[in-house]
mmCIF file of C-alpha atoms in Angstrom:
data_model
loop_
_atom_site.group_PDB
_atom_site.id
_atom_site.type_symbol
_atom_site.label_atom_id
_atom_site.label_comp_id
_atom_site.label_asym_id
_atom_site.label_seq_id
_atom_site.Cartn_x
_atom_site.Cartn_y
_atom_site.Cartn_z
ATOM 1 C CA MET A 1075 60.096 -42.949 -7.693
ATOM 2 C CA ASN A 1076 57.848 -45.295 -9.436
ATOM 3 C CA ILE A 1077 57.338 -48.927 -8.452
ATOM 4 C CA SER A 1078 59.401 -50.249 -11.277
ATOM 5 C CA GLN A 1079 62.425 -47.926 -10.171
ATOM 6 C CA LEU A 1080 62.127 -49.050 -6.546
ATOM 7 C CA PHE A 1081 62.039 -52.688 -7.260
ATOM 8 C CA LYS A 1082 65.207 -52.238 -9.500
ATOM 9 C CA GLN A 1083 66.809 -50.351 -6.184
ATOM 10 C CA PHE A 1084 66.030 -53.206 -3.834
ATOM 11 C CA ALA A 1085 68.189 -55.368 -6.028
ATOM 12 C CA ASN A 1086 71.137 -53.294 -5.182
ATOM 13 C CA THR A 1087 70.369 -53.043 -1.466
ATOM 14 C CA LYS A 1088 72.593 -54.902 1.351
ATOM 15 C CA VAL A 1089 71.143 -55.618 4.471
ATOM 16 C CA LEU A 1090 72.297 -56.532 7.836
ATOM 17 C CA VAL A 1091 70.257 -59.023 9.597
ATOM 18 C CA LEU A 1092 71.243 -59.233 13.174
ATOM 19 C CA GLY A 1093 68.866 -61.565 15.411
ATOM 20 C CA ASP A 1094 68.132 -64.951 16.418
ATOM 21 C CA VAL A 1095 68.013 -67.523 13.810
ATOM 22 C CA MET A 1096 66.407 -70.967 13.937
ATOM 23 C CA VAL A 1097 65.486 -74.172 12.473
ATOM 24 C CA ASP A 1098 61.867 -74.651 11.956
ATOM 25 C CA ALA A 1099 61.200 -78.425 11.571
ATOM 26 C CA TYR A 1100 57.710 -79.723 10.474
ATOM 27 C CA PHE A 1101 56.563 -83.396 11.181
ATOM 28 C CA TYR A 1102 53.509 -84.377 8.764
ATOM 29 C CA GLY A 1103 51.325 -87.144 8.889
ATOM 30 C CA SER A 1104 47.768 -88.536 9.320
ATOM 31 C CA VAL A 1105 45.817 -89.468 12.244
ATOM 32 C CA SER A 1106 43.161 -91.985 12.433
ATOM 33 C CA ARG A 1107 43.026 -93.308 16.088
ATOM 34 C CA ILE A 1108 43.739 -92.110 19.480
ATOM 35 C CA SER A 1109 46.509 -93.891 21.855
ATOM 36 C CA PRO A 1110 45.585 -96.589 24.218
ATOM 37 C CA GLU A 1111 48.240 -95.142 26.631
ATOM 38 C CA ALA A 1112 46.831 -91.683 26.927
ATOM 39 C CA PRO A 1113 44.240 -89.468 25.284
ATOM 40 C CA VAL A 1114 46.218 -88.277 22.683
ATOM 41 C CA PRO A 1115 46.148 -88.875 18.753
ATOM 42 C CA ILE A 1116 48.805 -91.289 17.227
ATOM 43 C CA VAL A 1117 50.191 -89.566 14.201
ATOM 44 C CA ASN A 1118 51.372 -91.806 11.404
ATOM 45 C CA LEU A 1119 54.522 -89.864 9.940
ATOM 46 C CA ARG A 1120 54.726 -89.194 6.069
ATOM 47 C CA ASN A 1121 56.949 -86.797 5.852
ATOM 48 C CA LYS A 1122 59.503 -84.279 7.440
ATOM 49 C CA GLU A 1123 60.782 -80.797 6.566
ATOM 50 C CA GLN A 1124 63.471 -78.504 7.814
ATOM 51 C CA ARG A 1125 63.389 -74.539 7.005
ATOM 52 C CA LEU A 1126 64.790 -71.658 7.975
ATOM 53 C CA GLY A 1127 63.186 -69.628 10.951
ATOM 54 C CA GLY A 1128 63.678 -66.565 12.921
ATOM 55 C CA ALA A 1129 66.028 -63.781 11.752
ATOM 56 C CA ALA A 1130 66.878 -66.347 8.736
ATOM 57 C CA ASN A 1131 63.333 -66.217 7.659
ATOM 58 C CA VAL A 1132 63.829 -62.514 7.344
ATOM 59 C CA ALA A 1133 66.844 -62.873 5.197
ATOM 60 C CA LEU A 1134 65.160 -65.034 2.845
ATOM 61 C CA ASN A 1135 62.281 -62.497 2.554
ATOM 62 C CA LEU A 1136 64.962 -59.925 1.588
ATOM 63 C CA LYS A 1137 66.785 -62.437 -0.839
ATOM 64 C CA SER A 1138 63.404 -63.210 -2.622
ATOM 65 C CA LEU A 1139 62.787 -59.642 -2.852
ATOM 66 C CA GLY A 1140 66.285 -59.220 -4.845
ATOM 67 C CA ALA A 1141 68.182 -57.581 -2.015
ATOM 68 C CA GLU A 1142 71.759 -58.992 -0.696
ATOM 69 C CA PRO A 1143 71.021 -60.102 3.066
ATOM 70 C CA ILE A 1144 73.809 -60.978 5.143
ATOM 71 C CA ILE A 1145 72.979 -62.853 8.640
ATOM 72 C CA CYS A 1146 74.769 -62.134 11.786
ATOM 73 C CA SER A 1147 73.867 -64.437 14.541
ATOM 74 C CA ILE A 1148 75.033 -67.206 16.587
ATOM 75 C CA LYS A 1149 74.210 -70.990 16.546
ATOM 76 C CA GLY A 1150 75.045 -74.062 18.432
ATOM 77 C CA ASN A 1151 78.068 -76.062 17.505
ATOM 78 C CA ASP A 1152 75.919 -79.179 17.092
ATOM 79 C CA LYS A 1153 73.826 -81.052 14.448
ATOM 80 C CA ASP A 1154 71.124 -78.805 14.282
ATOM 81 C CA GLY A 1155 73.549 -75.793 13.962
ATOM 82 C CA ASN A 1156 75.310 -77.612 10.623
ATOM 83 C CA VAL A 1157 71.659 -77.991 9.335
ATOM 84 C CA LEU A 1158 70.887 -74.279 9.942
ATOM 85 C CA LYS A 1159 74.323 -73.518 8.400
ATOM 86 C CA GLU A 1160 73.533 -75.813 5.040
ATOM 87 C CA LEU A 1161 70.041 -74.311 4.723
ATOM 88 C CA CYS A 1162 71.545 -70.757 4.555
ATOM 89 C CA LYS A 1163 73.962 -71.984 2.032
ATOM 90 C CA LYS A 1164 71.255 -73.955 0.055
ATOM 91 C CA ASN A 1165 69.236 -70.732 -0.087
ATOM 92 C CA GLY A 1166 72.286 -68.481 -1.224
ATOM 93 C CA LEU A 1167 72.555 -66.497 2.048
ATOM 94 C CA VAL A 1168 75.740 -65.237 3.406
ATOM 95 C CA VAL A 1169 76.934 -67.184 6.525
ATOM 96 C CA ASP A 1170 80.362 -65.507 7.212
ATOM 97 C CA ALA A 1171 78.932 -63.794 10.498
ATOM 98 C CA LEU A 1172 76.889 -66.869 11.706
ATOM 99 C CA ILE A 1173 79.171 -67.614 14.800
ATOM 100 C CA ASN A 1174 79.602 -70.514 16.949
ATOM 101 C CA ASP A 1175 78.164 -70.368 20.569
ATOM 102 C CA TYR A 1176 79.724 -73.472 22.369
ATOM 103 C CA ASN A 1177 77.706 -73.041 25.744
ATOM 104 C CA ARG A 1178 74.341 -73.351 23.821
ATOM 105 C CA GLN A 1179 72.232 -75.435 21.614
ATOM 106 C CA THR A 1180 70.680 -74.468 18.380
ATOM 107 C CA THR A 1181 67.175 -73.126 18.353
ATOM 108 C CA VAL A 1182 64.885 -75.707 17.041
ATOM 109 C CA LYS A 1183 60.862 -75.440 16.814
ATOM 110 C CA THR A 1184 59.400 -78.646 15.723
ATOM 111 C CA ARG A 1185 55.691 -78.512 14.869
ATOM 112 C CA ILE A 1186 53.556 -81.788 14.607
ATOM 113 C CA ILE A 1187 51.057 -81.716 11.905
ATOM 114 C CA GLY A 1188 48.213 -84.330 11.569
ATOM 115 C CA ASN A 1189 45.526 -84.369 8.974
ATOM 116 C CA SER A 1190 46.883 -80.690 8.360
ATOM 117 C CA HIS A 1191 46.300 -79.495 11.712
ATOM 118 C CA GLN A 1192 49.150 -78.368 14.187
ATOM 119 C CA LEU A 1193 48.926 -80.669 17.028
ATOM 120 C CA LEU A 1194 51.929 -79.910 19.284
ATOM 121 C CA ARG A 1195 54.786 -77.780 18.824
ATOM 122 C CA ILE A 1196 58.373 -78.864 20.620
ATOM 123 C CA ASP A 1197 60.582 -76.027 21.370
ATOM 124 C CA GLU A 1198 64.700 -76.846 22.016
ATOM 125 C CA GLU A 1199 66.453 -73.542 22.716
ATOM 126 C CA GLU A 1200 68.707 -72.135 25.431
ATOM 127 C CA THR A 1201 67.369 -68.193 26.204
ATOM 128 C CA ASN A 1202 70.384 -66.967 28.432
ATOM 129 C CA SER A 1203 72.031 -64.132 26.943
ATOM 130 C CA ILE A 1204 75.368 -64.555 25.654
ATOM 131 C CA ASP A 1205 78.619 -63.359 27.449
ATOM 132 C CA ALA A 1206 80.893 -60.595 27.040
ATOM 133 C CA SER A 1207 83.410 -62.252 24.866
ATOM 134 C CA LEU A 1208 80.756 -63.601 22.388
ATOM 135 C CA GLU A 1209 79.221 -60.182 22.540
ATOM 136 C CA ASP A 1210 82.353 -58.747 21.228
ATOM 137 C CA LEU A 1211 82.615 -61.106 18.587
ATOM 138 C CA VAL A 1212 79.153 -60.137 17.322
ATOM 139 C CA PHE A 1213 79.922 -56.717 17.616
ATOM 140 C CA GLN A 1214 83.055 -56.983 15.539
ATOM 141 C CA ALA A 1215 81.225 -58.830 12.748
ATOM 142 C CA VAL A 1216 78.881 -55.941 12.835
ATOM 143 C CA ASN A 1217 81.650 -53.413 12.609
ATOM 144 C CA SER A 1218 83.467 -55.175 9.894
ATOM 145 C CA LEU A 1219 80.320 -54.949 7.622
ATOM 146 C CA ILE A 1220 79.055 -51.657 8.496
ATOM 147 C CA SER A 1221 80.541 -49.830 5.747
ATOM 148 C CA GLU A 1222 79.129 -52.031 3.065
ATOM 149 C CA ILE A 1223 75.356 -52.054 4.204
ATOM 150 C CA ASP A 1224 72.511 -49.812 3.319
ATOM 151 C CA VAL A 1225 70.133 -50.695 6.206
ATOM 152 C CA LEU A 1226 70.473 -52.870 9.239
ATOM 153 C CA ILE A 1227 67.662 -54.869 10.865
ATOM 154 C CA PHE A 1228 67.417 -56.082 14.616
ATOM 155 C CA GLN A 1229 65.450 -59.092 14.571
ATOM 156 C CA ASP A 1230 64.622 -59.994 18.184
ATOM 157 C CA TYR A 1231 63.131 -63.215 19.456
ATOM 158 C CA ASN A 1232 64.528 -62.810 23.126
ATOM 159 C CA LYS A 1233 66.641 -65.862 22.647
ATOM 160 C CA GLY A 1234 69.733 -64.244 24.081
ATOM 161 C CA LEU A 1235 71.735 -62.705 21.318
ATOM 162 C CA LEU A 1236 70.574 -59.143 21.509
ATOM 163 C CA THR A 1237 71.829 -57.860 24.729
ATOM 164 C CA PRO A 1238 70.992 -54.366 25.944
ATOM 165 C CA ASN A 1239 74.498 -53.668 26.044
ATOM 166 C CA LEU A 1240 74.970 -55.053 22.412
ATOM 167 C CA ILE A 1241 71.948 -53.123 21.042
ATOM 168 C CA LYS A 1242 73.521 -49.855 22.331
ATOM 169 C CA ARG A 1243 76.709 -50.405 20.934
ATOM 170 C CA VAL A 1244 75.237 -51.254 17.393
ATOM 171 C CA ILE A 1245 72.856 -48.504 17.461
ATOM 172 C CA ALA A 1246 75.729 -46.128 18.236
ATOM 173 C CA LEU A 1247 77.840 -47.696 15.306
ATOM 174 C CA CYS A 1248 75.073 -47.335 12.858
ATOM 175 C CA LYS A 1249 74.379 -43.645 13.699
ATOM 176 C CA GLN A 1250 78.154 -43.096 13.658
ATOM 177 C CA ASN A 1251 78.094 -44.314 10.115
ATOM 178 C CA LYS A 1252 74.651 -43.033 8.970
ATOM 179 C CA VAL A 1253 73.177 -46.465 8.497
ATOM 180 C CA PRO A 1254 69.284 -46.629 9.123
ATOM 181 C CA MET A 1255 67.890 -49.136 11.728
ATOM 182 C CA VAL A 1256 64.814 -51.087 11.647
ATOM 183 C CA VAL A 1257 63.573 -53.194 14.677
ATOM 184 C CA ASP A 1258 61.641 -56.049 14.900
ATOM 185 C CA PRO A 1259 61.123 -56.138 18.861
ATOM 186 C CA LYS A 1260 60.116 -58.617 21.565
ATOM 187 C CA PHE A 1261 59.006 -57.978 25.060
ATOM 188 C CA ASP A 1262 62.104 -57.988 26.902
ATOM 189 C CA ASN A 1263 64.333 -55.540 25.107
ATOM 190 C CA PHE A 1264 61.468 -53.470 23.815
ATOM 191 C CA PHE A 1265 62.563 -50.048 25.306
ATOM 192 C CA GLU A 1266 66.218 -50.463 24.384
ATOM 193 C CA TYR A 1267 65.991 -49.715 21.095
ATOM 194 C CA GLU A 1268 66.398 -45.770 21.459
ATOM 195 C CA GLY A 1269 66.916 -43.574 18.386
ATOM 196 C CA VAL A 1270 66.189 -46.129 15.550
ATOM 197 C CA THR A 1271 64.764 -45.152 12.397
ATOM 198 C CA LEU A 1272 61.728 -47.541 12.112
ATOM 199 C CA PHE A 1273 60.230 -49.570 15.137
ATOM 200 C CA LYS A 1274 57.925 -52.216 14.114
ATOM 201 C CA PRO A 1275 55.985 -54.145 16.924
ATOM 202 C CA ASN A 1276 52.730 -55.771 15.906
ATOM 203 C CA LYS A 1277 49.490 -54.700 17.835
ATOM 204 C CA LYS A 1278 49.987 -57.546 20.547
ATOM 205 C CA GLU A 1279 53.365 -56.216 21.308
ATOM 206 C CA LEU A 1280 52.433 -52.716 21.356
ATOM 207 C CA LEU A 1281 49.900 -53.018 23.927
ATOM 208 C CA GLN A 1282 51.709 -55.417 25.806
ATOM 209 C CA ALA A 1283 54.769 -53.119 26.496
ATOM 210 C CA GLU A 1284 52.325 -50.604 28.284
ATOM 211 C CA ASN A 1285 50.430 -53.544 30.063
ATOM 212 C CA ILE A 1286 47.203 -52.477 28.219
ATOM 213 C CA GLY A 1287 44.288 -54.780 27.355
ATOM 214 C CA ASP A 1288 43.523 -55.724 23.470
ATOM 215 C CA LYS A 1289 39.967 -53.448 23.660
ATOM 216 C CA LEU A 1290 41.726 -50.072 21.990
ATOM 217 C CA SER A 1291 40.346 -48.676 19.111
ATOM 218 C CA VAL A 1292 42.409 -47.824 16.318
ATOM 219 C CA SER A 1293 42.289 -44.268 17.212
ATOM 220 C CA GLU A 1294 43.613 -44.928 20.590
ATOM 221 C CA ILE A 1295 46.342 -47.346 19.184
ATOM 222 C CA LYS A 1296 47.693 -44.445 16.949
ATOM 223 C CA THR A 1297 47.972 -42.305 20.537
ATOM 224 C CA LEU A 1298 49.587 -45.030 22.008
ATOM 225 C CA ALA A 1299 51.933 -45.712 19.078
ATOM 226 C CA ALA A 1300 52.669 -41.914 19.169
ATOM 227 C CA ASP A 1301 53.699 -41.914 22.932
ATOM 228 C CA ILE A 1302 56.139 -44.895 22.580
ATOM 229 C CA ARG A 1303 57.709 -43.318 19.613
ATOM 230 C CA LYS A 1304 58.495 -40.233 21.603
ATOM 231 C CA LYS A 1305 59.956 -42.447 24.457
ATOM 232 C CA LEU A 1306 62.073 -44.046 22.410
ATOM 233 C CA ASN A 1307 63.020 -41.310 20.264
ATOM 234 C CA ALA A 1308 62.421 -43.421 16.887
ATOM 235 C CA ASP A 1309 62.111 -41.687 13.835
ATOM 236 C CA ARG A 1310 58.764 -43.617 13.090
ATOM 237 C CA ILE A 1311 56.760 -46.751 14.393
ATOM 238 C CA MET A 1312 55.169 -48.925 12.155
ATOM 239 C CA THR A 1313 52.364 -51.338 13.589
ATOM 240 C CA THR A 1314 50.452 -54.096 11.912
ATOM 241 C CA LEU A 1315 46.671 -54.204 13.128
ATOM 242 C CA SER A 1316 45.477 -57.580 11.192
ATOM 243 C CA GLU A 1317 42.012 -56.677 9.894
ATOM 244 C CA ASP A 1318 42.570 -53.088 10.503
ATOM 245 C CA GLY A 1319 45.551 -52.632 8.456
ATOM 246 C CA ILE A 1320 48.603 -50.818 8.950
ATOM 247 C CA ILE A 1321 49.848 -47.449 10.636
ATOM 248 C CA ILE A 1322 52.984 -45.670 10.532
ATOM 249 C CA VAL A 1323 53.482 -42.980 13.048
ATOM 250 C CA SER A 1324 56.143 -40.160 12.689
ATOM 251 C CA GLU A 1325 56.955 -36.397 13.709
ATOM 252 C CA GLN A 1326 55.257 -35.619 10.532
ATOM 253 C CA GLY A 1327 52.070 -37.297 11.269
ATOM 254 C CA THR A 1328 50.310 -40.537 10.867
ATOM 255 C CA VAL A 1329 49.570 -42.788 7.933
ATOM 256 C CA HIS A 1330 46.740 -45.337 8.272
ATOM 257 C CA LEU A 1331 46.127 -47.724 5.603
ATOM 258 C CA PRO A 1332 43.310 -50.196 5.652
ATOM 259 C CA ALA A 1333 44.131 -54.168 5.069
ATOM 260 C CA HIS A 1334 43.087 -55.711 1.591
ATOM 261 C CA ALA A 1335 40.374 -57.776 1.423
ATOM 262 C CA ARG A 1336 42.186 -61.537 1.478
ATOM 263 C CA LYS A 1337 41.366 -65.184 1.887
ATOM 264 C CA ILE A 1338 43.488 -65.683 5.120
ATOM 265 C CA VAL A 1339 44.921 -68.931 5.193
ATOM 266 C CA ASP A 1340 47.885 -68.720 7.572
ATOM 267 C CA VAL A 1341 49.197 -65.594 9.117
ATOM 268 C CA SER A 1342 52.699 -67.282 9.882
ATOM 269 C CA GLY A 1343 55.661 -65.376 8.507
ATOM 270 C CA ALA A 1344 53.724 -62.369 7.263
ATOM 271 C CA GLY A 1345 55.286 -60.163 10.022
ATOM 272 C CA ASP A 1346 58.858 -61.087 8.374
ATOM 273 C CA SER A 1347 57.527 -60.148 4.922
ATOM 274 C CA VAL A 1348 56.143 -56.908 6.142
ATOM 275 C CA LEU A 1349 59.473 -56.153 8.230
ATOM 276 C CA SER A 1350 61.460 -56.955 5.120
ATOM 277 C CA VAL A 1351 59.893 -54.696 2.414
ATOM 278 C CA ALA A 1352 59.665 -51.921 5.058
ATOM 279 C CA ALA A 1353 63.362 -52.141 5.527
ATOM 280 C CA LEU A 1354 64.084 -52.067 1.597
ATOM 281 C CA CYS A 1355 61.661 -49.009 1.395
ATOM 282 C CA ILE A 1356 63.599 -47.310 4.346
ATOM 283 C CA ALA A 1357 66.922 -47.963 2.801
ATOM 284 C CA ALA A 1358 65.452 -46.392 -0.267
ATOM 285 C CA GLY A 1359 64.164 -43.411 1.292
ATOM 286 C CA VAL A 1360 60.634 -43.533 0.057
ATOM 287 C CA THR A 1361 57.694 -41.731 1.708
ATOM 288 C CA ASP A 1362 55.996 -43.191 4.705
ATOM 289 C CA GLU A 1363 52.632 -43.761 2.657
ATOM 290 C CA LEU A 1364 54.523 -45.859 0.103
ATOM 291 C CA THR A 1365 56.307 -47.778 2.940
ATOM 292 C CA ALA A 1366 52.938 -48.577 4.594
ATOM 293 C CA ALA A 1367 51.179 -49.411 1.281
ATOM 294 C CA LEU A 1368 53.789 -52.013 -0.057
ATOM 295 C CA SER A 1369 54.458 -53.416 3.503
ATOM 296 C CA ASN A 1370 50.558 -53.691 3.943
ATOM 297 C CA LEU A 1371 50.426 -55.710 0.387
ATOM 298 C CA ALA A 1372 53.246 -58.020 1.380
ATOM 299 C CA GLY A 1373 51.477 -59.198 4.575
ATOM 300 C CA GLY A 1374 48.336 -59.699 2.936
ATOM 301 C CA ILE A 1375 49.857 -61.854 0.169
ATOM 302 C CA VAL A 1376 51.982 -64.048 2.340
ATOM 303 C CA CYS A 1377 48.891 -64.720 4.771
ATOM 304 C CA GLU A 1378 47.278 -66.397 1.637
ATOM 305 C CA GLN A 1379 49.903 -69.057 1.723
ATOM 306 C CA VAL A 1380 50.069 -71.921 3.795
ATOM 307 C CA GLY A 1381 53.139 -71.885 6.337
ATOM 308 C CA VAL A 1382 56.127 -69.624 6.751
ATOM 309 C CA VAL A 1383 57.213 -68.747 3.112
ATOM 310 C CA PRO A 1384 59.081 -65.890 1.927
ATOM 311 C CA ILE A 1385 57.036 -62.881 -0.056
ATOM 312 C CA ASP A 1386 56.882 -63.603 -4.017
ATOM 313 C CA LYS A 1387 58.645 -60.576 -5.386
ATOM 314 C CA ASP A 1388 56.824 -60.968 -8.852
ATOM 315 C CA LEU A 1389 53.350 -61.295 -7.239
ATOM 316 C CA LEU A 1390 54.079 -58.155 -4.970
ATOM 317 C CA PHE A 1391 55.304 -56.204 -7.999
ATOM 318 C CA GLY A 1392 52.300 -57.228 -9.947
ATOM 319 C CA GLU A 1393 49.714 -56.345 -7.372
ATOM 320 C CA ALA A 1394 51.468 -53.016 -6.583
ATOM 321 C CA LEU A 1395 51.284 -52.111 -10.609
ATOM 322 C CA GLU A 1396 47.505 -53.520 -10.526
ATOM 323 C CA LEU A 1397 46.542 -51.181 -7.409
ATOM 324 C CA ASN A 1398 49.045 -48.178 -8.350
ATOM 325 C CA VAL A 1399 50.210 -48.126 -4.968
ATOM 326 C CA ALA A 1400 52.750 -45.577 -5.932
ATOM 327 C CA SER A 1401 50.073 -42.956 -6.907
ATOM 328 C CA GLY A 1402 50.656 -39.654 -5.161
ATOM 329 C CA TYR A 1403 53.549 -40.773 -3.079
#
């Protein structure tokens, strides 16, 4: 399959994104003096902005790539929940499976930016696990959509949606319906995702799972990833290694591609872009080499832009053609 064919196939791919959604809020201003009340800067507020965050940003990336994402998540029955829903609609995202949790507030992360530097982040969230009745509602939503989708993404931020029991139920449902599963894990549920198609921790998460420091060589990280793949009985593990590129470890062996030379501006959101491209490649059934190459390229492109932004499909396509990433794959 060449790159043009693959990108056309992206447009016909329906993806269910099951995970924690949130609002990313930004307060921009200038700083020229220190407060007389405490040794902190005074920010003269100039602008406010609200964006989709968490699993909703993954859905934005998928939409930008031409796919059809469906968000399945929970939100509070509050003002911020309404903002979240309206942002989804504004960006053309399907919200039929966005369920109200009347016992929690919508997650909001507010960043205070002064003179182009982040000074403070304020998190408004509740991370307690959803109760059994809400878990059933979420599972029913997934079950009602399972026959329509080509791939399912678990986007876990440990905010309470993805309980161990819900994870097991959804994995069993996907296997029953032969739907591939891609996981972006966090620490709490790291080893709950048994038998998935692609498991995508970053380097920090991979090392943290086994309580290992950050001094490992790339060769040692490959061995660690192979061990964790066996523990999880996953088809493959993909791990991003920052300046050392990306690896995919499967039963067939290990793919390691170096990072492309980039002018890194902001790494925020790069993981979401990598995950989105990888999920679409898994749905298309391409080789691990091509999956790694395109995902690696996507992460690098996003790192050259300020803030959390979705991947630009045309830019990714252009660079993929220029670098001939599909050659031999």
